[in-house]
Short mmCIF file of C-alpha atoms in Angstrom, two decimals:
data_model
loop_
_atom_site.label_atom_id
_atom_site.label_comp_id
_atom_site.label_asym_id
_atom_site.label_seq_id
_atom_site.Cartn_x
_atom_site.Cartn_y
_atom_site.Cartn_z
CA UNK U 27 53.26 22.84 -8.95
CA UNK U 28 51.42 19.61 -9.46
CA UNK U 29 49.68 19.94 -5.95
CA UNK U 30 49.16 23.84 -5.63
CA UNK U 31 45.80 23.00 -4.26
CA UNK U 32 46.84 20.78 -1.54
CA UNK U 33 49.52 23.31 -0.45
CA UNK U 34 47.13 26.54 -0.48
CA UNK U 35 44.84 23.95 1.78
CA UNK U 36 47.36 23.53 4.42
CA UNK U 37 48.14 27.13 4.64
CA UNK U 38 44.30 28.56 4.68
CA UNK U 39 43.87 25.96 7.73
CA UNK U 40 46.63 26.80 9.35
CA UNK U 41 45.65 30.94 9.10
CA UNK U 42 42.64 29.64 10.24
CA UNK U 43 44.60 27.84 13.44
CA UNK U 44 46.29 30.60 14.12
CA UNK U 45 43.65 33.33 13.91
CA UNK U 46 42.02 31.00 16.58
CA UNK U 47 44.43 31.05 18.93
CA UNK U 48 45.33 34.88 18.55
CA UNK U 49 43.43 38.12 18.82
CA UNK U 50 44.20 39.70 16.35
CA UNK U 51 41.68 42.63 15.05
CA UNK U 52 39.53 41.88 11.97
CA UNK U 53 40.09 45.12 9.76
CA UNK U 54 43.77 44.77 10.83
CA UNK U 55 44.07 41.01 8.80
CA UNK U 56 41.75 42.41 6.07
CA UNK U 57 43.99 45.21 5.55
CA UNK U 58 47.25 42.79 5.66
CA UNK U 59 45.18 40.89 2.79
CA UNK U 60 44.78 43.93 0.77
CA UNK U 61 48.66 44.72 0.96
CA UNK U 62 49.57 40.58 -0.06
CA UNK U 63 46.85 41.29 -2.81
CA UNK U 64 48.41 44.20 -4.46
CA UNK U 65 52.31 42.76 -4.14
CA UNK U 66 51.05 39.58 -5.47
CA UNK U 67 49.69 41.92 -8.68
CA UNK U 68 53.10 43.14 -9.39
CA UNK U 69 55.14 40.30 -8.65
CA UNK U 70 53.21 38.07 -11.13
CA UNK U 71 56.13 37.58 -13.29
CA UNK U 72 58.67 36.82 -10.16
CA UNK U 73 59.11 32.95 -10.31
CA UNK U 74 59.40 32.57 -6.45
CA UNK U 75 58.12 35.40 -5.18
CA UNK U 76 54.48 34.99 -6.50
CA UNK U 77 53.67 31.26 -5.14
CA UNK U 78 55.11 32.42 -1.68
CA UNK U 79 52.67 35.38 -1.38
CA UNK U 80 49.70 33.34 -2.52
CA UNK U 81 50.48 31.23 0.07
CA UNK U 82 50.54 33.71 2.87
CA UNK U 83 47.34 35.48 1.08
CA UNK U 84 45.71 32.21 1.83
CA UNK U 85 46.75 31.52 4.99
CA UNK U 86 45.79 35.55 5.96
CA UNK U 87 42.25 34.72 4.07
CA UNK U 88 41.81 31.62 6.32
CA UNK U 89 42.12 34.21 9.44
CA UNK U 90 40.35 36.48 7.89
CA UNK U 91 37.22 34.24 7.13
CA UNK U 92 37.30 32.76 10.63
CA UNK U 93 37.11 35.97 12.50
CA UNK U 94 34.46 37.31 9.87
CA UNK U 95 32.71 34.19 10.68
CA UNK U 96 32.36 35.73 14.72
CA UNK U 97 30.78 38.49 13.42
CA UNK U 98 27.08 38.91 12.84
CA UNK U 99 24.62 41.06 12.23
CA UNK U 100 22.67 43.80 14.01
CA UNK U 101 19.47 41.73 12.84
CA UNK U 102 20.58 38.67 14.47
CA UNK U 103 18.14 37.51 17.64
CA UNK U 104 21.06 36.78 19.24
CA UNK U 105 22.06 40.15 19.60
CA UNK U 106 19.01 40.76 21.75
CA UNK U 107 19.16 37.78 24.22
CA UNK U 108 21.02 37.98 27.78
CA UNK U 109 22.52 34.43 29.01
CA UNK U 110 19.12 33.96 30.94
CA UNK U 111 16.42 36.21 29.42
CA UNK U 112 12.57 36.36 30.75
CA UNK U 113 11.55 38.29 28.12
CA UNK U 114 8.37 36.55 25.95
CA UNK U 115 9.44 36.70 22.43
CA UNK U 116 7.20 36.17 19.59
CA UNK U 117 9.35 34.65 16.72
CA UNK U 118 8.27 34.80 13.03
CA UNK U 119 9.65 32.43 10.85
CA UNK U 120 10.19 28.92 8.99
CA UNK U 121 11.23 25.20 10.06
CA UNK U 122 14.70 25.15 8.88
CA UNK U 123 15.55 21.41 8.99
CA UNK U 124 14.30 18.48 9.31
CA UNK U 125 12.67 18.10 13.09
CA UNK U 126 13.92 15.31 15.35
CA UNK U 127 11.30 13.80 18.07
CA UNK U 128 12.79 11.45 21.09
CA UNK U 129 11.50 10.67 24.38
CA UNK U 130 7.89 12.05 23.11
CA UNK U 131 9.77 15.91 22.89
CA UNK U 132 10.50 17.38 19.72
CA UNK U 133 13.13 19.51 18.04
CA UNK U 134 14.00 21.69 15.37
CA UNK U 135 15.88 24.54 13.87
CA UNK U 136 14.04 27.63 13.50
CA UNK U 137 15.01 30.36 11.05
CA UNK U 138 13.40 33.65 12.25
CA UNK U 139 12.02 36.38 10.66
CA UNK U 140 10.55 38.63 13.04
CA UNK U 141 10.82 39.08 16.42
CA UNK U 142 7.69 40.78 18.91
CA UNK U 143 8.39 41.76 22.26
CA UNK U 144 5.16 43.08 23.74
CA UNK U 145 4.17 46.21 21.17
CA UNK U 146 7.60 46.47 19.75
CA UNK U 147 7.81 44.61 16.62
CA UNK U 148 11.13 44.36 14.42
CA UNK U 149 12.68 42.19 11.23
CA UNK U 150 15.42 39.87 12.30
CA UNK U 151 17.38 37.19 11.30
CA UNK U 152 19.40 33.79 12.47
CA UNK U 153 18.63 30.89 13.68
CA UNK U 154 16.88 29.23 17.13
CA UNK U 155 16.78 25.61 18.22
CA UNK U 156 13.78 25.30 19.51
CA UNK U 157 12.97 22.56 22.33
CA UNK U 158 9.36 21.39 23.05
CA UNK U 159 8.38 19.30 26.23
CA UNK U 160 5.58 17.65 23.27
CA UNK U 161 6.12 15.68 19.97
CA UNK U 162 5.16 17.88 16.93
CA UNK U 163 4.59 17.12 13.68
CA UNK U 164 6.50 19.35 11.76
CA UNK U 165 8.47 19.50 8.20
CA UNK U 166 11.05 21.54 6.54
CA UNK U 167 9.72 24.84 5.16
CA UNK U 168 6.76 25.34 7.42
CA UNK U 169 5.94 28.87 8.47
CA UNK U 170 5.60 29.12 12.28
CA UNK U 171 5.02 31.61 14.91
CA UNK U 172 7.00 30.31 18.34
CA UNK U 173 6.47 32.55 21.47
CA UNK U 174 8.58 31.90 25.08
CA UNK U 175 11.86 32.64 26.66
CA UNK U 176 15.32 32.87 24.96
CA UNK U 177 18.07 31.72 26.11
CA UNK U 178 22.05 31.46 25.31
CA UNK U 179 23.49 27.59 24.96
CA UNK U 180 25.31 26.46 27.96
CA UNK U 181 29.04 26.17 27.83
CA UNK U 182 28.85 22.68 29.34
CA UNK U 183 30.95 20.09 27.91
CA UNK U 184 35.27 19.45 28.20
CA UNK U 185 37.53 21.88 27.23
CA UNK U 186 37.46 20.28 23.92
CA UNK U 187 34.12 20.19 22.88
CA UNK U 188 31.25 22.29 24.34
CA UNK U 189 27.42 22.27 23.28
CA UNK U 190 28.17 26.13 22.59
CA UNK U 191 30.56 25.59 20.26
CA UNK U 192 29.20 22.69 18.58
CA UNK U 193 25.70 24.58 18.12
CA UNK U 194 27.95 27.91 17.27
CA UNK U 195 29.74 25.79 14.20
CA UNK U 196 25.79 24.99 13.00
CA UNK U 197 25.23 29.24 13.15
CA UNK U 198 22.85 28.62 16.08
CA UNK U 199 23.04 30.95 19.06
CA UNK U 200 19.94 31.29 20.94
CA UNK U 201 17.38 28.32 22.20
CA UNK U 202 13.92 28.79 22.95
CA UNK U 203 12.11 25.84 25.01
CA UNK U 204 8.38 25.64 24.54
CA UNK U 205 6.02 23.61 27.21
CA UNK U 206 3.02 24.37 25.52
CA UNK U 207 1.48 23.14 22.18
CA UNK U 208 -0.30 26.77 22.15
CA UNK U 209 3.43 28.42 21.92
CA UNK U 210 3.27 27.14 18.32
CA UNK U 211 1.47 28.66 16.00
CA UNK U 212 0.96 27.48 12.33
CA UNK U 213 0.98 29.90 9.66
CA UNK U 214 -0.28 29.15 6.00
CA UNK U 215 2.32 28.63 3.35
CA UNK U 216 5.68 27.09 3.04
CA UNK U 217 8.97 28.75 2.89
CA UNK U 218 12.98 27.92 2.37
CA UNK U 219 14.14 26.29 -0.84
CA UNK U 220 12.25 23.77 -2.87
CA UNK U 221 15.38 21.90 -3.73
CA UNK U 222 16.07 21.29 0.08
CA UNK U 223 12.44 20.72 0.60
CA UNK U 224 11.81 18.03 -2.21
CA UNK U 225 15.19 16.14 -0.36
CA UNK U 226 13.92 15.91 2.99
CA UNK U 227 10.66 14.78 0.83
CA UNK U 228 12.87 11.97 -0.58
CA UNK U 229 14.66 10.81 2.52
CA UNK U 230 10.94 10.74 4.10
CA UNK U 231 9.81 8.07 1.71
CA UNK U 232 13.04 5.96 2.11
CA UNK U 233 12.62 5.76 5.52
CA UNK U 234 9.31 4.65 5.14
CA UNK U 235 10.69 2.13 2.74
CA UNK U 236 13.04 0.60 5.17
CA UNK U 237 10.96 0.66 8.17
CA UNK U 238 8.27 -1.03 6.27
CA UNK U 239 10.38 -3.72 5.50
CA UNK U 240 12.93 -4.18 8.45
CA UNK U 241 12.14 -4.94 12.40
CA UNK U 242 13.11 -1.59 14.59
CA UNK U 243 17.00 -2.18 15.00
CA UNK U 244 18.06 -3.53 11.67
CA UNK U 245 15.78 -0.39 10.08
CA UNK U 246 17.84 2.16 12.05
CA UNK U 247 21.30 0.59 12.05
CA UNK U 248 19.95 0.67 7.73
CA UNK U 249 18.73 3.86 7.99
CA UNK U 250 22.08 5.14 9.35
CA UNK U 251 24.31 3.79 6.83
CA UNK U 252 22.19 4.31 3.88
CA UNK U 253 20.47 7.79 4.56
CA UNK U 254 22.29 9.16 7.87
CA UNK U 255 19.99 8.98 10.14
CA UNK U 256 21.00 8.01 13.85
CA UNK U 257 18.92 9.40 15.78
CA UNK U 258 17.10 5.55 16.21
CA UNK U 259 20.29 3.85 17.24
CA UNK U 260 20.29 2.38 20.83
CA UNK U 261 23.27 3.92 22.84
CA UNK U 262 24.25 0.06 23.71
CA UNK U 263 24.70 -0.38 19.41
CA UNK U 264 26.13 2.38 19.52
CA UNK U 265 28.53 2.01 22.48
CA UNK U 266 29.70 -1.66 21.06
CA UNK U 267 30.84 0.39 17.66
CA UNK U 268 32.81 2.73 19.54
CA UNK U 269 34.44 0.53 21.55
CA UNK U 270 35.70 -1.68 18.41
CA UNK U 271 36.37 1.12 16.44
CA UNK U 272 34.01 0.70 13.46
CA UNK U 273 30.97 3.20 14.33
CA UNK U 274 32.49 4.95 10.99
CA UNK U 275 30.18 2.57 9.00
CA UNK U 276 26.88 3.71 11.07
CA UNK U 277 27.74 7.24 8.94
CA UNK U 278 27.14 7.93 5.41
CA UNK U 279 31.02 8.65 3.88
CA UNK U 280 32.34 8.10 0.16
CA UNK U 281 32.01 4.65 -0.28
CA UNK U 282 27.95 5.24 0.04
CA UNK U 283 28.63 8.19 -2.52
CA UNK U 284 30.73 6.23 -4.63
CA UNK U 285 27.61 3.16 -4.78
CA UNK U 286 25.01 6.05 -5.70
CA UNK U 287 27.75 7.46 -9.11
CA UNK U 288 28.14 4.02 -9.66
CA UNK U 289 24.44 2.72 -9.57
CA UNK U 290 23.75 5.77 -11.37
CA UNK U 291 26.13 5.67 -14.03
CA UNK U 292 25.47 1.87 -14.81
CA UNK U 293 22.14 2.41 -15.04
CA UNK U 294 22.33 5.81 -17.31
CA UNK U 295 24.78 3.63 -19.49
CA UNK U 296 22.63 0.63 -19.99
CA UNK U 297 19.79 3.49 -21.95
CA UNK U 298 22.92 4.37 -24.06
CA UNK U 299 22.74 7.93 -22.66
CA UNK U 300 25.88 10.23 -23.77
CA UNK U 301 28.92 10.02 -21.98
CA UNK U 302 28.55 13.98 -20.86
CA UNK U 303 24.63 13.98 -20.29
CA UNK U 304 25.96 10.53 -18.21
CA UNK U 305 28.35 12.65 -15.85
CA UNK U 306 25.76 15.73 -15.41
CA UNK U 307 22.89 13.72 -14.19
CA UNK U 308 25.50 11.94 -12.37
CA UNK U 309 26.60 15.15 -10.30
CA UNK U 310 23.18 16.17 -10.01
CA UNK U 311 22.17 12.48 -8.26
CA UNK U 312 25.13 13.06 -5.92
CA UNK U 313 23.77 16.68 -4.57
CA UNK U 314 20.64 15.65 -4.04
CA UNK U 315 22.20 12.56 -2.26
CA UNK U 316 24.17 15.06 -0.55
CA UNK U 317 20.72 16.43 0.50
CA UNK U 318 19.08 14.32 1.78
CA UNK U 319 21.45 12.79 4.10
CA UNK U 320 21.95 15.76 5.92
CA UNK U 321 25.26 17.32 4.02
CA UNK U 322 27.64 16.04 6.89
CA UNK U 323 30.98 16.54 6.24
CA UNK U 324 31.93 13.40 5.24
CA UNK U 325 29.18 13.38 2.91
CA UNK U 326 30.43 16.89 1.71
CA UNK U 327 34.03 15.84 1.14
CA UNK U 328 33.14 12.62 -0.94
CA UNK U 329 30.27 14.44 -3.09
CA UNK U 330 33.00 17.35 -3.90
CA UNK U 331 35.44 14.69 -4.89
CA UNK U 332 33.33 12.59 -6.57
CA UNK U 333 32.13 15.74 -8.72
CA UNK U 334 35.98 16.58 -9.23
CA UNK U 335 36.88 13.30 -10.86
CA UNK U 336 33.35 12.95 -12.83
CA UNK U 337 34.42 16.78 -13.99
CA UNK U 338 38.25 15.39 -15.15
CA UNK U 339 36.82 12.78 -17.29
CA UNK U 340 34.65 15.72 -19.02
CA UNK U 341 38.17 17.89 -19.14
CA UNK U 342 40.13 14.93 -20.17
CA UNK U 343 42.58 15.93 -17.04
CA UNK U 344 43.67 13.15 -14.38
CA UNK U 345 42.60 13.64 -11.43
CA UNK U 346 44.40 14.02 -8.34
CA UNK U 347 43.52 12.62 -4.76
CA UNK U 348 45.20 15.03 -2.54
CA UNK U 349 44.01 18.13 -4.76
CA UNK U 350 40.52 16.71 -4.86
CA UNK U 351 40.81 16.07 -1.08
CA UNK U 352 42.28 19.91 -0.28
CA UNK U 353 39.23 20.77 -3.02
CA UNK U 354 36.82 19.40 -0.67
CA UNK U 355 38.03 20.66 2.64
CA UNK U 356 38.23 24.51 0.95
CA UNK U 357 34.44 24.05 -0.06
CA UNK U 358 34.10 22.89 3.34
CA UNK U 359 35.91 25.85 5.40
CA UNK U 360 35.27 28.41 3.33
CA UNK U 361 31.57 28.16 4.05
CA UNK U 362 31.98 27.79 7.60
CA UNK U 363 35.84 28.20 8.69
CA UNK U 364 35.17 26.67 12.40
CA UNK U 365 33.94 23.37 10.79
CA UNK U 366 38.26 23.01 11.11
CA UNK U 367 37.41 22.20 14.74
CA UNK U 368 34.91 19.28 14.57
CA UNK U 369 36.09 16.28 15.39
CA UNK U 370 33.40 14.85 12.59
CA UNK U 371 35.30 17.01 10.03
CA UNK U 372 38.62 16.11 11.39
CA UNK U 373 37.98 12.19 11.02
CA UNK U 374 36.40 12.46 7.65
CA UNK U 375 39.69 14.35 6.45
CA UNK U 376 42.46 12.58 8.26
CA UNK U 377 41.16 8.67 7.75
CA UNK U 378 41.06 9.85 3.46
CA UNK U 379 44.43 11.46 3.96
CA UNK U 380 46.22 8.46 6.18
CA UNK U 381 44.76 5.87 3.76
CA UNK U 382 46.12 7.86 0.44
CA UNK U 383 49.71 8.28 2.29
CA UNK U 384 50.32 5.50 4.15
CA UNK U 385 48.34 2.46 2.02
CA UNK U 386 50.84 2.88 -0.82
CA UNK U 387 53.34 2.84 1.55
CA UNK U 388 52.69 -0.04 3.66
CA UNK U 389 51.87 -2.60 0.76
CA UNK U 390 55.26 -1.83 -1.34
CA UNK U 391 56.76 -2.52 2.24
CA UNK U 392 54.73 -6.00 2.93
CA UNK U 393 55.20 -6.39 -1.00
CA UNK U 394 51.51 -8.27 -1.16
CA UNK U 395 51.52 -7.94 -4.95
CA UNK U 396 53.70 -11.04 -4.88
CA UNK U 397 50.97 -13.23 -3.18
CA UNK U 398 49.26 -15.30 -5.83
CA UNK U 399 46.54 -16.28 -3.43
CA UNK U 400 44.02 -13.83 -4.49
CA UNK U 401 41.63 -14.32 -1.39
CA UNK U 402 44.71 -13.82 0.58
CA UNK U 403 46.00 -10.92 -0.87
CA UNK U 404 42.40 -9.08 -0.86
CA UNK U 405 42.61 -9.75 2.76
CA UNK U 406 45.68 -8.72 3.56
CA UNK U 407 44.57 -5.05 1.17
CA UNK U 408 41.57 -5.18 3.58
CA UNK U 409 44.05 -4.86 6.41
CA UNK U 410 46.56 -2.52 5.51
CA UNK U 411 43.42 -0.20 4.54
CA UNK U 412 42.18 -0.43 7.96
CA UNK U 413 45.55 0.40 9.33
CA UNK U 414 46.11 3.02 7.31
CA UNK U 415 43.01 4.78 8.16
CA UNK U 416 43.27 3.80 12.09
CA UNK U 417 47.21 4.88 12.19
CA UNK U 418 45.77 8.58 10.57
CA UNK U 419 42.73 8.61 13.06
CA UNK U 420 44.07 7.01 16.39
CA UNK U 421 45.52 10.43 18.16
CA UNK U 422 42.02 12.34 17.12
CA UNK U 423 40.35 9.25 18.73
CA UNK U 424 42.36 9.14 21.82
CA UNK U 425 42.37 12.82 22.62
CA UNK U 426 38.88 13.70 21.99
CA UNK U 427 37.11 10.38 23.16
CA UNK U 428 39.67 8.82 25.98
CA UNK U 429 39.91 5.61 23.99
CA UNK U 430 42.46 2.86 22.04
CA UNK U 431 41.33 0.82 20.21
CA UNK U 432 43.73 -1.79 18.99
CA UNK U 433 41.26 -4.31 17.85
CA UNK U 434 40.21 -1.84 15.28
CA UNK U 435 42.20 -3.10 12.46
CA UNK U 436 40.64 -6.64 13.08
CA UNK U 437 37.62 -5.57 13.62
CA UNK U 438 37.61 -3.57 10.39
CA UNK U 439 38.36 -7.01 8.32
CA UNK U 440 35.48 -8.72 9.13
CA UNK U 441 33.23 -5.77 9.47
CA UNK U 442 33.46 -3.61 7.01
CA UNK U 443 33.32 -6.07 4.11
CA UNK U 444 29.81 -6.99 6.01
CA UNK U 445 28.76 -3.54 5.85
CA UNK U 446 29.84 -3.08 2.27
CA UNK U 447 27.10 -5.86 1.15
CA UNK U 448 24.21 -4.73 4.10
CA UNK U 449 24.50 -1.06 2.50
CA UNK U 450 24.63 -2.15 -1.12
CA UNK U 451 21.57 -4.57 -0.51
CA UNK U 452 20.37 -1.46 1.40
CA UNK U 453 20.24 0.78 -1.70
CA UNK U 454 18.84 -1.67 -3.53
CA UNK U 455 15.79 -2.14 -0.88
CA UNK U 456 15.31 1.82 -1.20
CA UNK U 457 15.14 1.36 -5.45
CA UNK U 458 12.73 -1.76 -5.32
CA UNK U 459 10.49 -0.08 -2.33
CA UNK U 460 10.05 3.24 -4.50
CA UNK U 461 9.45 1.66 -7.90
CA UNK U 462 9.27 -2.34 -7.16
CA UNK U 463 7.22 -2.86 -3.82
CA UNK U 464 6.98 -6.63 -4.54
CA UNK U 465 10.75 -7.14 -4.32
CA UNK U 466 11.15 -5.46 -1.53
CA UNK U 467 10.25 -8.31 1.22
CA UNK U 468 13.18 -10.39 -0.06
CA UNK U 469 15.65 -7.98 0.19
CA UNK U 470 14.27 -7.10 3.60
CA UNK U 471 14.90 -10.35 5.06
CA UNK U 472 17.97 -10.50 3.68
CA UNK U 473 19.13 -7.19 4.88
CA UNK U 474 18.12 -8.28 8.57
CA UNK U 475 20.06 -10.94 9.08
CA UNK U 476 23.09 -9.41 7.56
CA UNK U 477 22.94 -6.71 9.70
CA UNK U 478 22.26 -9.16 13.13
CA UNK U 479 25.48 -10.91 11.65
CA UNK U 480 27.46 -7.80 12.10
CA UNK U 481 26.08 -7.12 15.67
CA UNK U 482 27.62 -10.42 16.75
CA UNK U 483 30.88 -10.37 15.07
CA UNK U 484 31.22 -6.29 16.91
CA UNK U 485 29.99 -8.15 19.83
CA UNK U 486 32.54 -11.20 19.38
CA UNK U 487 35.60 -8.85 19.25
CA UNK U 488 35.05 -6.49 21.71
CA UNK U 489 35.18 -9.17 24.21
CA UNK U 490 38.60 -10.31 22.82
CA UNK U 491 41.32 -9.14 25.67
CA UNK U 492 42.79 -5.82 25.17
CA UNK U 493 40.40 -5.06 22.50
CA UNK U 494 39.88 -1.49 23.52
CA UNK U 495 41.42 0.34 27.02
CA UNK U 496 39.92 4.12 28.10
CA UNK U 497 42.43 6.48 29.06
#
C-alpha cells in the first residue's frame, strides 16, 4: 500500500478520538492490544487479514497512549496539591524553559526535584509554572529553590479550550505564584541538557541581533517570523492579522524550515562538501532550528518532513507528501497524544493537508498551465494556494475563534509574498549580525520598511467591506 503510513495515521488519531470521548479502563485497551498483537503474529501471511488488524492495533495504541498519557506518577507534585492549597512548599529544582517577563512580572517553567514541607522532605518530579509579581533574570538550566503556595490551574476558558487543558497538553499541573524576590533562591550549577541549553543560547544572540538593528515593532513582528517569538507583539498587530486571516506568517512553519535546508545546503555545496556529509549537517541545522524556536508544532511537522525527504535522497526512495505529513503528526502524538486537540496542531496539519489535496485539484480545474503570462499565472498559483489552505482551515477557524474571514485569500496574495522577502532578508540580518556586524545596518533598514509595508497593506484590507464578520 503506497500510503500505509497515512492510513495507520488516521486510525491512531481516531483511537485517540475515541478513547477521549469514552471511558474506557486503561489495562482493559492494553490487554485488547496484546490480543490484536498476537493475531496479527499468526495472520502474517493472510493478505487481508494482516493490514486490517494493524490498523485496529493502531487505532487501540492511539487509545492506549492517550489514556497512559492521564496517568502519572506517585512522584509527581501534583499528586500532593488540593485545588487551593496553603501549604508552603519548598521546591528543588531547574529552569526548564526559556523565562518570559511582561508587565515587569516574570515566568517560567520549573522542573522540580524535591519538594519540603516543613521537616518532611521527599524526591519528586513534574513540572510547575511558576508566576512572580517581579521581573527575574533567569535562563534555561538554572538550579533554583522556589518556596510558596501551590495551586491547581483554573478551568476558565470555553468549552473548547481551557487554560487547564492547554497547560495539561504542556505536562504542567500545578502553579506556584511568588511575591517575593526572597522566594527564589539560586543554587550553584546548571542542569537540563546542553543541547537545549546551547539553543536557547543561540536564539539569545539573534534576538540581540535583530533588536540591535530594528526599532521595537519591526524587531518583534522579525523576531516572530524568524525565531518564534511573540511574546513582543502588540495585541492591536496582532488583532489586524487575525482579522485578515494571515497571523499564520507571525509563526515559524515550513517555509522558514525550508529557507534554513536551503541556505544551508547552498552554502555546504559551494565548499564542495559530499552530497551525504551535505544532508547530515543539513538535518542537524534543522533540529537545532527546531530548538531554538521553541519546537511548536508547526515547526515539528516541517523539521520531520524536511528530515524525511533529505533522508529519501540518501535512500534513493521518492518521497511522499501525505506519508511524510502522517510521519510528522505520529512523531507528534506519540510523544504527547493530546497535542490532537490544539487548535495550533490542528492548523499546522490541516492548512499542509488542504493545500496537498485541493491545490492539484483546483489548478487542473482553472487549467492555469495554459496562461503564457508568467506574472499572471504565478499570481493566480499564489491564489489557489491561499484557497486551498483557507478552504482546509476555515471550519477550525470559525469554530474555535468565532470568525470568517473571506478576505483571506486576498489578503494572502499580497501578503505573504511580502513576508516571504521580510523573513528571507530576516535570516540574512541574523547571518551578517553573528559573523558580519558591518552589513547588518543595511539589511536593517531594509527589513523595517518592508515590514511597515505589510502593516499597511493588513491594514488596507481589513477595512475593505465584508472583509471579516464574527459569529
Amino acid at each position: 500500500m503506497k500510503r500505509l503510513l497515512a492510513v495507520i495515521a488516521v486510525f491512531y488519531c481516531l483511537g485517540i478520538i475515541l478513547a477521549n470521548l469514552s471511558r474506557v479502563n486503561f489495562w482493559l485497551i492494553f490487554a485488547l492490544g496484546i490480543i490484536l498483537i498476537a493475531a496479527s503474529c499468526f495472520s502474517l501471511r493472510k493478505k487481508y487479514i494482516f493490514p486490517v488488524l494493524i490498523f485496529f492495533l493502531a487505532l487501540l495504541l492511539g487509545g492506549l497512549n492517550l489514556k497512559k498519557s492521564y496517568i502519572l506518577p506517585k512522584c509527581h507534585i501534583s499528586n500532593f496539591v488540593s485545588y487551593k492549597d496553603n501549604t508552603v512548599y519548598s521546591l528543588s529544582g531547574f529552569v526548564d524553559g526559556a523565562p518570559e517577563t511582561k508587565n515587569a512580572r516574570a515566568s517560567f517553567v520549573f522542573r522540580a526535584q524535591e519538594a519540603q514541607v516543613n521537616q518532611l522532605k521527599w524526591r519528586c518530579c513534574g513540572k510547575v509554572l511558576v508566576k512572580s509579581d517581579f521581573p527575574r533574570e533567569l535562563r534555561y538550566g538554572d538550579k533554583l529553590v522556589v518556596i510558596g503556595n501551590l495551586s491547581r490551574p483554573a478551568g476558565f476558558g470555553d468549552n473548547r479550550q481551557t487554560y487547564r487543558d492547554y497547560l495539561a497538553r504542556q505536562g504542567i499541573y500545578s502553579l506556584m505564584h511568588v511575591k517575593n524576590s526572597l522566594q527564589i533562591i539560586p543554587q550553584s550549577g546548571l542542569a537540563g541538557s546542553k543541547l537545549i541549553g546551547f539553543s536557547f543560547w543561540l536564539r539569545d544572540r539573534c534576538e540581540q541581533v535583530i533588536s540591535r538593528h530594528l526599532p521595537d515593532l519591526p524587531a518583534s513582528i522579525l523576531s516572530a517570523m524568524v525565531l518564534g517569538q511573540r511574546r513582543g507583539i502588540p495585541w492591536l498587530v496582532n488583532n489586524a492579522m487575525v482579522k485578515s486571516g494571515t497571523v499564520h506568517i507571525l509563526v515559524v512553519s515550513g517555509f522558514n524550515v525550508g529557507i534554513v535546508a536551503f541556505i544551508i545546503n547552498l552554502l555546504l555545496k559551494i565548499t564542495r562538501v559530499r552530497r551525504k556529509l551535505r544532508i547530515i549537517l543539513a538535518v542537524t541545522c534543522l533540529l537545532i532550528y527546531c530548538l531554538v524556536t521553541g519546537a511548536t508544532n508547526p515547526v515539528i511537522r516541517a523539521t520531520v518532513m524536511g528530515i524525511m525527504f533529505l533522508l529519501a535522497y540518501i535512500f534513493k526512495r521518492e518521497p511522499e507528501m501525505y506519508n511524510s505529513l502522517a510521519g510528522a503528526a505520529l512523531f507528534i502524538l506519540i510523544i504527547n497524544p493530546r497535542q490532537l486537540f490544539d487548535v495550533g496542531f490542528q492548523l499546522s496539519f490541516a492548512s499542509v493537508l488542504a493545500i496537498v489535496y485541493f491545490y492539484p485539484k483546483l489548478r487542473d480545474f482553472s487549467r492555469i498551465e495554459n496562461c503564457r503570462i508568467k506574472v499572471l499565472r504565478f499570481i493566480c498559483d499564489g491564489l489557489l494556494v491561499s484557497l486551498s489552505a483557507w478552504i482546509g482551515t476555515m471550519g477550525i477557524i470559525a469554530y474555535n475563534f468565532r470568525i470568517i474571514c473571506p478576505v483571506t485569500v486576498l489578503a494572502n496574495i499580497m501578503i505573504v509574498p511580502l513576508a516571504t522577502l521580510i523573513t528571507l532578508c530576516g535570516f540574512t540580518l541574523v547571518l551578517c549580525g553573528l559573523f558580519c556586524p558591518f552589513l547588518a545596518g543595511i539589511f536593517g533598514t531594509t527589513i523595517a520598511m518592508l515590514i511597515t509595508l505589510l502593516l499597511n497593506i493588513n491594514a488596507a484590507v481589513i477595512r475593505i467591506p465584508f472583509a471579516y464578520f464574527y459569529l
